[in-house]
PDB file of C-alpha atoms in Angstrom:
ATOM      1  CA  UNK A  17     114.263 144.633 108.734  1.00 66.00           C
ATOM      2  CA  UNK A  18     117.328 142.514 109.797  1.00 89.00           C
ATOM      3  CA  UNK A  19     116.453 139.112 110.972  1.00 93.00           C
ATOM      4  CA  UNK A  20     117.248 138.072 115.092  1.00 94.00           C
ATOM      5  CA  UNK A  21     119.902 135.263 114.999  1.00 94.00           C
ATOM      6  CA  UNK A  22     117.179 133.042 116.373  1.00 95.00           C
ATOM      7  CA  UNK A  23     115.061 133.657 113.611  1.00 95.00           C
ATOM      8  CA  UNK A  24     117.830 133.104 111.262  1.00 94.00           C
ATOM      9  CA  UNK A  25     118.955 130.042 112.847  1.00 95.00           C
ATOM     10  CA  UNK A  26     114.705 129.176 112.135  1.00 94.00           C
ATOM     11  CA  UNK A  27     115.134 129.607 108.465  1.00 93.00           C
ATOM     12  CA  UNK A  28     118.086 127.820 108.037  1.00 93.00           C
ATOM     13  CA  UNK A  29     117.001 124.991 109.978  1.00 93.00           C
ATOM     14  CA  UNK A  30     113.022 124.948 108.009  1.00 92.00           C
ATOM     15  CA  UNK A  31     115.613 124.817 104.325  1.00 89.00           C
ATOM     16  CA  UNK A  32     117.075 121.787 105.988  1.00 88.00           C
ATOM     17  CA  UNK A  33     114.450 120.074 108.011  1.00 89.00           C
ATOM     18  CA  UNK A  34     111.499 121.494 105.679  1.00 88.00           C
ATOM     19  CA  UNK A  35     109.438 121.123 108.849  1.00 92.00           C
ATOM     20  CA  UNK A  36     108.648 124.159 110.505  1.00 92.00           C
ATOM     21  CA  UNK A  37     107.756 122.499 114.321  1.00 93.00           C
ATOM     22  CA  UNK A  38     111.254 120.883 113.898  1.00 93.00           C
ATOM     23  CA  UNK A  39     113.026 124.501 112.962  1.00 94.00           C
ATOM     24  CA  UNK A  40     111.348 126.026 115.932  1.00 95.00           C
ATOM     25  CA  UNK A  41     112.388 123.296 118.378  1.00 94.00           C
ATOM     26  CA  UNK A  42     115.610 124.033 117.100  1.00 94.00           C
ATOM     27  CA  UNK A  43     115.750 127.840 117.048  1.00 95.00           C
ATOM     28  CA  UNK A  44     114.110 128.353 119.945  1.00 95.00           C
ATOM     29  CA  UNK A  45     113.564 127.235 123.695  1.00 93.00           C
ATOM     30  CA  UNK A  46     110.790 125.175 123.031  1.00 91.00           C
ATOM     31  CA  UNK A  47     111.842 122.646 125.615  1.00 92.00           C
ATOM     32  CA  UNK A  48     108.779 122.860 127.985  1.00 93.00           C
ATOM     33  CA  UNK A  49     106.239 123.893 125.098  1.00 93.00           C
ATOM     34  CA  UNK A  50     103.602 121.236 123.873  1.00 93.00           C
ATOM     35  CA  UNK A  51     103.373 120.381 120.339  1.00 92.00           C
ATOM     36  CA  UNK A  52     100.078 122.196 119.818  1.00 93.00           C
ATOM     37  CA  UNK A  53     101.967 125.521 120.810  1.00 94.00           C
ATOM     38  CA  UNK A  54     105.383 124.893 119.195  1.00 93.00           C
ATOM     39  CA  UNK A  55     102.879 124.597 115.601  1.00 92.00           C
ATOM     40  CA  UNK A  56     101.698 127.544 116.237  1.00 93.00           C
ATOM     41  CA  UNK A  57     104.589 129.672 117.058  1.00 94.00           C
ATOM     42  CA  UNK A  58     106.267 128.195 114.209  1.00 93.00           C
ATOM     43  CA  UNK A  59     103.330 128.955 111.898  1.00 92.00           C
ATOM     44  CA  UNK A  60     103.370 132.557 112.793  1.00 92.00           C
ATOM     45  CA  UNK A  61     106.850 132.754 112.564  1.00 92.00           C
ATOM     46  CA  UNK A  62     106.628 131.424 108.308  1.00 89.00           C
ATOM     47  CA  UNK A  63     103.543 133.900 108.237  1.00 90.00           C
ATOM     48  CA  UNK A  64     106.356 137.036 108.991  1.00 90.00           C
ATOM     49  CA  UNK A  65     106.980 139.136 105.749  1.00 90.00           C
ATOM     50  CA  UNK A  66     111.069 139.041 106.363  1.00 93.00           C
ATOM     51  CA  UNK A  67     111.034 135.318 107.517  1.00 92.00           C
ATOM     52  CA  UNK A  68     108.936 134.683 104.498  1.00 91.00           C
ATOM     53  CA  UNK A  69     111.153 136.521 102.287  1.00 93.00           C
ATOM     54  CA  UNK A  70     114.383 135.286 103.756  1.00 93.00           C
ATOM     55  CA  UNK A  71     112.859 131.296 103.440  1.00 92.00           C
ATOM     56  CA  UNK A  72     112.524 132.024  99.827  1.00 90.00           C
ATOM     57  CA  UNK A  73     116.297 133.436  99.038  1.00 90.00           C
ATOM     58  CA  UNK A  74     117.427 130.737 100.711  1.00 89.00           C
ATOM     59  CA  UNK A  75     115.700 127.953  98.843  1.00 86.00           C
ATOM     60  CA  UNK A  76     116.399 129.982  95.803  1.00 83.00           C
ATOM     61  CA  UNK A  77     120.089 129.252  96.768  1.00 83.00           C
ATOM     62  CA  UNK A  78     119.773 126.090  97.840  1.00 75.00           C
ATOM     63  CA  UNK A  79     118.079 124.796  94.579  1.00 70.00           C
ATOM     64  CA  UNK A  80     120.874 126.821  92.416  1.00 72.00           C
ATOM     65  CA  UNK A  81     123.563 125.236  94.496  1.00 71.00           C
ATOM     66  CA  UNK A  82     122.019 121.903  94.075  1.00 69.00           C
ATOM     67  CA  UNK A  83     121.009 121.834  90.127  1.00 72.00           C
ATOM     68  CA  UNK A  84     122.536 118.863  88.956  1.00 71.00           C
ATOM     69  CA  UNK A  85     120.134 116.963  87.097  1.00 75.00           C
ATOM     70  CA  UNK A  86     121.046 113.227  85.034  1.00 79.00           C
ATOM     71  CA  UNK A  87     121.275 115.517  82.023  1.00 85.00           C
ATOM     72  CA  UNK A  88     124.191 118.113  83.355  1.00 85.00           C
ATOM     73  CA  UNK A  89     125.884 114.765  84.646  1.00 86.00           C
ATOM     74  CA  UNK A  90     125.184 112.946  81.186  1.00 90.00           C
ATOM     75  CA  UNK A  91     126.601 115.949  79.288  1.00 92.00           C
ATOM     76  CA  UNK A  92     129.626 116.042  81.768  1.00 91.00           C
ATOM     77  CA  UNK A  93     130.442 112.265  81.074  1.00 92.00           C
ATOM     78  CA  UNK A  94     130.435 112.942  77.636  1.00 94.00           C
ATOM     79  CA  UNK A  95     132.551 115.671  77.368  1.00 95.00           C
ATOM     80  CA  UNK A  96     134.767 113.449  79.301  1.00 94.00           C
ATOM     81  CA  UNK A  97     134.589 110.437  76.914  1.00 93.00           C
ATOM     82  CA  UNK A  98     134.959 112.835  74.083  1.00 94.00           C
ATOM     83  CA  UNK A  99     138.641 113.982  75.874  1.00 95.00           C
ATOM     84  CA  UNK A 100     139.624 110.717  76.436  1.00 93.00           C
ATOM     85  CA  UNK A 101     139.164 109.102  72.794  1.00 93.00           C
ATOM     86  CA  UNK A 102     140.856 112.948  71.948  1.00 94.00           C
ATOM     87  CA  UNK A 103     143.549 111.798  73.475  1.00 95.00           C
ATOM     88  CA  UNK A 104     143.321 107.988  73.171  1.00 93.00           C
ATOM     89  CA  UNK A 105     142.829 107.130  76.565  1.00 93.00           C
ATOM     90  CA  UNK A 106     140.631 104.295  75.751  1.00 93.00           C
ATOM     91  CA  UNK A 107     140.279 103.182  79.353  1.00 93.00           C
ATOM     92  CA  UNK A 108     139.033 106.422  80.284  1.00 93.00           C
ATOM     93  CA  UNK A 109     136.530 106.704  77.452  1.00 91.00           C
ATOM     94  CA  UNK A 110     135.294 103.551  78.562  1.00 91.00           C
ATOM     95  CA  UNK A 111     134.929 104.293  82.492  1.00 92.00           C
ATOM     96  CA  UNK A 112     132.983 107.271  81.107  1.00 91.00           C
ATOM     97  CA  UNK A 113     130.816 104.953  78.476  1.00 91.00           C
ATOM     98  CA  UNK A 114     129.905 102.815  81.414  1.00 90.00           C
ATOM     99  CA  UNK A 115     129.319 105.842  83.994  1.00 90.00           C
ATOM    100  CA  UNK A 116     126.665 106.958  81.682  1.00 89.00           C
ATOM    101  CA  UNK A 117     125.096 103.422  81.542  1.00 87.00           C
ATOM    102  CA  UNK A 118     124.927 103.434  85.301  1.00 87.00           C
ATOM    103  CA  UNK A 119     123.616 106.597  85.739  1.00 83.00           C
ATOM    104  CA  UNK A 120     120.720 105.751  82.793  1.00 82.00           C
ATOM    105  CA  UNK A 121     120.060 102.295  84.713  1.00 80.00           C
ATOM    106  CA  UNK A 122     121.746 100.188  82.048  1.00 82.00           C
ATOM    107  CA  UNK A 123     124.439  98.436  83.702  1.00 72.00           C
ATOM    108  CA  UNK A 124     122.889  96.223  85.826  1.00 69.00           C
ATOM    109  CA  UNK A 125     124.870  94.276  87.874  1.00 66.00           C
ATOM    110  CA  UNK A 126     123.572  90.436  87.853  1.00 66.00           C
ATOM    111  CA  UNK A 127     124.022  88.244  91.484  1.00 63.00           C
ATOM    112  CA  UNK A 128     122.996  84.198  91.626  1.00 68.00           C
ATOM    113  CA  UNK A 129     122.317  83.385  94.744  1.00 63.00           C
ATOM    114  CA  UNK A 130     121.931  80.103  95.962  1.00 63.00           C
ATOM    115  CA  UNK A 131     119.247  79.243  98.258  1.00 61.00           C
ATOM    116  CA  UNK A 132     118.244  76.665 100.410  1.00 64.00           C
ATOM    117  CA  UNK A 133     114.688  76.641 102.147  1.00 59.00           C
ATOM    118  CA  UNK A 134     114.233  74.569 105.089  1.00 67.00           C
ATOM    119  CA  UNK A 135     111.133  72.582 104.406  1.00 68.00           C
ATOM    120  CA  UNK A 136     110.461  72.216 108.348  1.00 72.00           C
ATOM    121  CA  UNK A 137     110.288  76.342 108.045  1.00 72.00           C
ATOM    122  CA  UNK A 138     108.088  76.360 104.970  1.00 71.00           C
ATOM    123  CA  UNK A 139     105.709  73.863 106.912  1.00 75.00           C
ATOM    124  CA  UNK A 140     105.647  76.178 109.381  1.00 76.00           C
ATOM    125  CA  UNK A 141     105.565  79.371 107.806  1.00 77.00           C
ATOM    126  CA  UNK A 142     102.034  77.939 105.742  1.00 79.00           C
ATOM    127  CA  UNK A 143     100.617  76.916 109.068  1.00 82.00           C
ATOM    128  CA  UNK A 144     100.546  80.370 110.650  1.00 82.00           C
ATOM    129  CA  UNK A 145      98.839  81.816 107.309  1.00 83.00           C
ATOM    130  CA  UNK A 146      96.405  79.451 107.792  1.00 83.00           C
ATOM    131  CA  UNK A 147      95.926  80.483 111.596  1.00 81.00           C
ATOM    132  CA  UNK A 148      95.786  84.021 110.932  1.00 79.00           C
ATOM    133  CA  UNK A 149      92.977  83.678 107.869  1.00 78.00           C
ATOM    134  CA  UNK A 150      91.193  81.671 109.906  1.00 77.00           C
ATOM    135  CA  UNK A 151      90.955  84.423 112.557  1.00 76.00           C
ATOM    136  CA  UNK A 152      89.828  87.025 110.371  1.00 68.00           C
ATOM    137  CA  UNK A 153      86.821  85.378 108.935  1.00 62.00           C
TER     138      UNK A 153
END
């Protein structure tokens, strides 16, 4: 059975929102429902044989469209850094090296900061703790 463009526009928006109140409000004129009701509708919508079916080819898609993983993106670097020291492009080899190190949290980038703390606000800062335990005990 072919899907109503309302209910399509429902399964499209439950892959994106993965909230099936939200898809409803979308899809439909919920406007003047309640949130109780809108639930509800929604759940029986999911519950539908086609919807159900139609929810799952598109997540299928979805997760085949998306399937990069930090192992196809490794493996793509280092084909890359394999062509660049093929044809000595040693700065390119090396942007790939590093890309790798990035993407395996290696190359961390270290920041000194330099702070000052206001004593006055310190003072102040300790006072209020000690205000606030005393009103819990």
């Amino acid at each position: 059975m072919k899907l109503t463009p309302k209910q399509e526009a429902f399964c499209l928006a439950y892959i994106e929102t993965g909230n099936a109140s939200e898809a409803y409000r979308r899809s439909y004129d919920a406007e003047n429902m309640s949130a109780k009701v809108i639930n509800n509708k929604a759940s029986d919508l999911l519950a539908k044989g086609e919807i159900g079916v139609r929810v799952a080819e598109l997540q299928d898609t979805h997760t085949e469209r998306h399937k990069i993983t930090v192992d196809s993106l490794t493996k793509e670097l280092e084909d890359d850094r394999g062509l660049a020291r093929k044809i000595e492009q040693a700065s390119a080899a090396i942007t790939a090296t590093m890309s790798i190190a990035k993407l395996h949290g290696l190359d961390i980038t270290k920041v000194e900061a330099d702070v000052n703390v206001n004593a006055e606000l310190f003072d102040v800062i300790a006072e209020r703790r000690k205000q606030i335990a005393k009103r819990s005990k």
